[in-house]
Amino acid sequence: MRQVDCCRDRGRTSKIAETVRCSNCGTQPIRYERGMQNNVPGLRLVDQEEMRQIEPEIKGLKGIHSPFTGIVDFSQVAQSYAKDFKDAGGDVHLSTNVTNISRMADDIHISTSDGRKFQTKFMIGCAGVNSDRLARDTGGSTNPSIAPFRGEWRVMKPEYAHMVKGLIYPVPDPRYPWLGVHFTRKMNGEVWLGPNAVLSTSRNGYNYSDFSLRDFWEGLRDPGLRRLIFKNWKTGVGEVYRSIFLNPYVKMLQEYMPKIQGKHIENSKRSGVRALALNADGSLIDDFSFDTSAWPNALHVRNAPSPAATSSLAIAKV
């Protein structure tokens, strides 16, 4: 089943993936060909004039238009998954930490922070920012390791949200596994601008004040993260600068929408933490990674980059 088929209440909008720098021109045909290979309906290349007809406020050299892109409130999707699971006889335990995992014969024994003990034949580990720790606890490899990066979104004031008709995305920079700043019209009508990518000192670091000594110390000891920082420290400093100050953030947005100004943007932010998977040499893993090397009856999702959530049913089928 496709994600769009399982969602009764969904939004359908238009999406532009545009190129504003010649350095990214070479990646656009690759993205277009991938879309065609995956039978994305209505996908087509558009020039500057066609882009302005779709999104009057944007500028770019050329773009890829996807007229049937869908948007969804994924928190509702997750709740629906949980309901289906419980209806099938399963139990869902929220805000519950795994304190111990052990294997006896062919069974896996799991202890949790609320005192419960579970015995199972099979286990799927999908722990996000803690996926490397969970895999290590079951004898898995130390690679890839996880580095937490906080993504922050600015929000357009409601009276200016009409400047964005649908979704405006840059063609990704092949050096990095994230999309870069983009304009996203949400299902409630809000327009989010972002995200950036700021290294966090906590795996649950949604704000600068969030700090974990364990997470910070593990990051310092991680050779992959040290190499990543060394190779990209200028980019990292720029991300922090744009996170703290609005004007440089607006300047970055103006590359795609020249008319946007600081007065169009609310003071508040939305934030999330991305689990960035790293090899020991500091290279980034930008594809799905699954690990079954430790226990034959345990599967670990070590990396699930975007669009992992909205593609979750298709991934499960594969």
XYZ file of C-alpha atoms in Angstrom:
318
model
C 0.000 0.000 0.000
C 1.229 3.490 -0.832
C 1.265 6.165 1.891
C -1.157 8.310 -0.074
C -3.642 5.435 -0.199
C -3.732 4.980 3.574
C -4.353 8.655 4.365
C -7.955 9.774 4.291
C -7.228 13.388 5.251
C -4.344 14.527 3.164
C -3.228 17.610 1.319
C -2.167 17.656 -2.265
C -0.061 20.486 -3.544
C 2.563 21.340 -6.130
C 6.302 21.057 -5.632
C 9.166 22.842 -7.372
C 12.756 21.624 -7.010
C 14.745 24.529 -8.378
C 18.340 25.357 -9.220
C 19.690 28.771 -8.317
C 23.409 27.987 -8.539
C 25.205 26.639 -11.586
C 27.202 24.363 -9.274
C 24.031 22.312 -8.729
C 22.892 22.242 -12.369
C 24.551 18.905 -12.980
C 22.527 17.140 -10.275
C 19.135 18.240 -11.586
C 18.992 15.844 -14.588
C 19.976 13.008 -12.242
C 17.088 13.817 -9.885
C 14.698 14.111 -12.813
C 15.765 10.751 -14.254
C 15.349 9.088 -10.865
C 11.841 10.494 -10.646
C 10.990 9.192 -14.091
C 12.396 5.756 -13.245
C 10.117 5.673 -10.205
C 7.071 6.685 -12.267
C 6.445 9.975 -10.452
C 3.226 11.236 -12.118
C 3.315 14.491 -14.084
C 7.008 15.154 -13.454
C 8.528 17.660 -15.886
C 11.392 20.097 -16.322
C 10.399 23.786 -16.295
C 12.188 26.992 -17.260
C 12.222 30.336 -15.440
C 8.957 31.565 -16.951
C 7.089 28.347 -16.128
C 8.420 28.425 -12.573
C 7.070 31.960 -12.096
C 3.662 30.819 -13.326
C 3.612 28.119 -10.646
C 5.304 30.096 -7.851
C 5.272 33.810 -8.777
C 7.677 34.916 -6.021
C 10.567 32.534 -6.629
C 13.610 32.853 -8.841
C 15.824 30.173 -10.317
C 17.657 28.999 -13.402
C 15.402 26.017 -14.009
C 13.347 23.537 -12.044
C 11.638 20.174 -11.722
C 7.871 20.397 -11.238
C 5.984 17.644 -9.416
C 2.283 18.592 -9.588
C 0.960 15.680 -7.519
C 3.176 15.935 -4.454
C 1.292 15.000 -1.274
C 1.598 16.433 2.232
C 0.407 14.832 5.447
C 0.414 15.340 9.212
C 2.682 12.419 10.078
C 1.833 12.492 13.778
C -1.664 11.391 12.761
C -0.185 8.717 10.498
C 1.913 7.376 13.398
C -1.169 7.292 15.635
C -3.004 5.388 12.896
C -0.153 2.860 12.675
C -0.320 2.419 16.456
C -4.090 1.862 16.343
C -3.728 -0.778 13.618
C -1.037 -2.504 15.676
C -3.159 -2.523 18.830
C -6.210 -3.704 16.897
C -4.108 -6.655 15.738
C -3.326 -7.569 19.362
C -0.137 -5.583 19.931
C 0.764 -3.259 22.819
C 2.282 0.211 22.559
C 4.338 1.600 25.473
C 5.235 5.278 25.192
C 7.929 7.158 27.149
C 9.531 3.832 28.051
C 13.297 3.301 27.966
C 14.956 -0.013 27.173
C 17.308 -0.790 30.073
C 18.619 -4.209 29.037
C 18.574 -6.591 26.080
C 19.860 -10.148 26.199
C 19.608 -13.277 24.079
C 18.973 -16.727 25.481
C 18.833 -19.617 23.045
C 16.567 -18.340 20.261
C 14.690 -15.802 22.378
C 15.386 -12.119 22.985
C 14.695 -10.724 26.455
C 14.012 -6.996 26.852
C 13.737 -5.058 30.126
C 12.274 -1.552 30.267
C 12.375 1.387 32.665
C 8.825 0.802 33.881
C 9.746 -2.655 35.203
C 8.296 -4.686 32.352
C 10.061 -7.675 30.836
C 9.385 -8.939 27.325
C 10.357 -12.168 25.604
C 10.226 -12.374 21.825
C 11.454 -14.446 18.910
C 12.192 -11.407 16.727
C 13.128 -7.785 17.336
C 13.242 -4.733 15.069
C 15.330 -1.851 16.364
C 14.378 1.538 14.962
C 15.724 3.887 17.622
C 16.562 6.983 15.584
C 19.249 9.006 17.364
C 19.974 5.993 19.582
C 20.078 3.400 16.795
C 23.849 2.935 17.085
C 23.635 2.349 20.840
C 20.815 -0.154 20.528
C 22.695 -2.042 17.817
C 25.872 -2.134 19.926
C 23.877 -3.465 22.885
C 22.961 -6.486 20.770
C 26.498 -7.093 19.529
C 26.263 -4.990 16.384
C 28.984 -2.981 14.700
C 30.124 0.409 15.967
C 29.611 1.724 12.419
C 27.752 3.743 11.480
C 27.745 6.089 14.460
C 25.087 8.731 15.008
C 25.665 12.480 15.272
C 22.645 14.561 16.362
C 21.968 17.632 14.187
C 19.221 20.028 15.155
C 17.121 21.390 12.315
C 15.352 24.688 12.938
C 12.478 26.127 10.924
C 11.310 29.717 10.849
C 7.601 30.348 10.245
C 6.068 32.968 7.973
C 3.524 35.283 9.518
C -0.003 34.277 8.411
C -0.594 37.516 6.501
C 2.406 36.747 4.254
C 1.885 33.007 3.811
C 0.213 33.632 0.444
C 3.707 34.267 -1.009
C 4.223 30.485 -1.076
C 1.677 28.478 -3.052
C 3.019 24.964 -2.493
C 6.443 23.447 -1.808
C 9.699 25.067 -2.948
C 12.807 22.921 -2.608
C 16.373 23.447 -3.809
C 18.067 20.785 -5.876
C 20.193 19.025 -3.216
C 23.902 19.647 -2.894
C 25.464 16.203 -3.495
C 28.090 16.853 -0.782
C 25.475 16.705 1.967
C 22.590 14.306 2.737
C 20.135 17.075 3.636
C 18.029 19.107 1.252
C 18.996 22.561 2.394
C 16.563 25.338 3.209
C 13.140 25.039 1.611
C 9.657 26.532 1.790
C 6.962 24.143 3.008
C 3.232 24.846 3.165
C 1.820 22.691 5.958
C -1.634 21.156 6.145
C -2.791 23.818 8.629
C -1.793 26.595 6.214
C 1.452 27.547 7.961
C 4.547 28.074 5.825
C 7.790 26.765 7.345
C 11.172 28.035 6.179
C 14.161 25.765 6.703
C 15.627 23.738 8.137
C 19.225 24.561 8.935
C 21.599 21.946 10.396
C 23.286 22.705 13.726
C 25.345 20.111 15.594
C 23.638 19.429 18.919
C 25.302 18.659 22.256
C 22.430 16.326 23.140
C 20.662 13.597 21.206
C 17.470 15.205 22.478
C 18.771 18.728 21.919
C 15.839 20.732 20.619
C 17.298 23.969 22.051
C 20.758 25.394 22.717
C 20.149 24.928 26.450
C 19.789 21.152 26.071
C 23.050 19.435 27.037
C 23.982 15.825 27.735
C 27.432 15.047 29.114
C 27.229 11.468 27.806
C 26.243 12.576 24.297
C 28.855 15.336 24.258
C 31.641 12.996 25.399
C 30.680 10.307 22.867
C 30.753 12.943 20.131
C 34.260 14.038 21.098
C 35.463 10.427 20.995
C 33.831 9.658 17.641
C 36.536 9.749 14.902
C 33.909 10.099 12.188
C 32.373 13.198 13.762
C 35.782 14.759 14.388
C 36.695 14.312 10.734
C 33.330 15.693 9.601
C 33.796 18.810 11.738
C 37.366 19.306 10.513
C 36.310 19.102 6.856
C 33.215 21.284 7.215
C 33.924 23.686 10.077
C 33.246 26.801 7.977
C 29.849 25.457 6.954
C 29.113 24.587 10.592
C 29.993 28.080 11.811
C 27.726 29.553 9.136
C 24.845 27.337 10.241
C 25.193 28.471 13.867
C 25.434 32.131 12.787
C 22.244 31.882 10.727
C 20.559 30.035 13.586
C 21.210 32.834 16.063
C 20.653 35.851 13.813
C 17.614 36.375 11.597
C 19.146 38.639 8.921
C 21.648 36.102 7.524
C 18.876 33.478 7.580
C 16.677 35.812 5.518
C 19.551 36.443 3.119
C 19.805 32.715 2.503
C 16.043 32.534 1.830
C 16.290 35.468 -0.583
C 18.375 33.340 -2.953
C 15.104 31.572 -3.772
C 12.547 34.290 -2.948
C 14.041 37.802 -3.355
C 11.040 39.639 -1.877
C 11.037 37.872 1.495
C 12.075 40.073 4.433
C 12.578 39.716 8.155
C 9.234 41.394 8.848
C 7.511 38.485 7.074
C 8.816 35.952 9.623
C 7.701 35.157 13.161
C 10.174 35.259 16.058
C 9.378 31.698 17.138
C 11.076 28.579 15.754
C 10.160 24.937 15.277
C 12.908 22.367 15.754
C 13.678 18.689 15.353
C 16.751 16.474 15.740
C 18.134 14.486 12.832
C 20.116 11.294 13.395
C 23.013 11.743 10.976
C 24.772 8.435 10.258
C 28.554 8.623 9.859
C 31.290 6.275 8.750
C 34.542 6.254 10.705
C 36.253 8.257 7.938
C 33.774 11.117 8.393
C 31.776 10.390 5.250
C 28.011 10.691 5.468
C 25.636 7.813 4.763
C 22.839 9.137 2.563
C 21.057 5.856 1.896
C 19.112 3.337 3.955
C 21.205 1.076 6.163
C 19.946 -2.116 7.803
C 21.994 -4.352 10.092
C 21.425 -8.053 10.761
C 25.051 -8.924 11.481
C 24.734 -9.480 15.231
C 21.731 -11.643 16.095
C 19.936 -13.460 13.247
C 16.530 -12.688 14.779
C 17.218 -8.962 15.267
C 17.003 -6.324 12.537
C 18.346 -2.821 13.162
C 17.509 0.246 11.097
C 20.850 2.067 11.277
C 19.954 4.887 8.888
C 16.664 5.983 7.364
C 17.030 9.321 5.568
C 14.176 11.426 4.265
C 11.639 10.505 3.004
C 11.754 7.508 5.344
C 8.560 8.439 7.216
C 6.311 8.991 4.209
C 7.917 6.030 2.440
C 7.615 3.719 5.444
C 4.983 1.416 3.938
C 6.930 1.032 0.709
C 10.124 0.327 2.664
C 8.360 -2.297 4.783
C 7.124 -4.006 1.623
C 10.659 -4.184 0.235
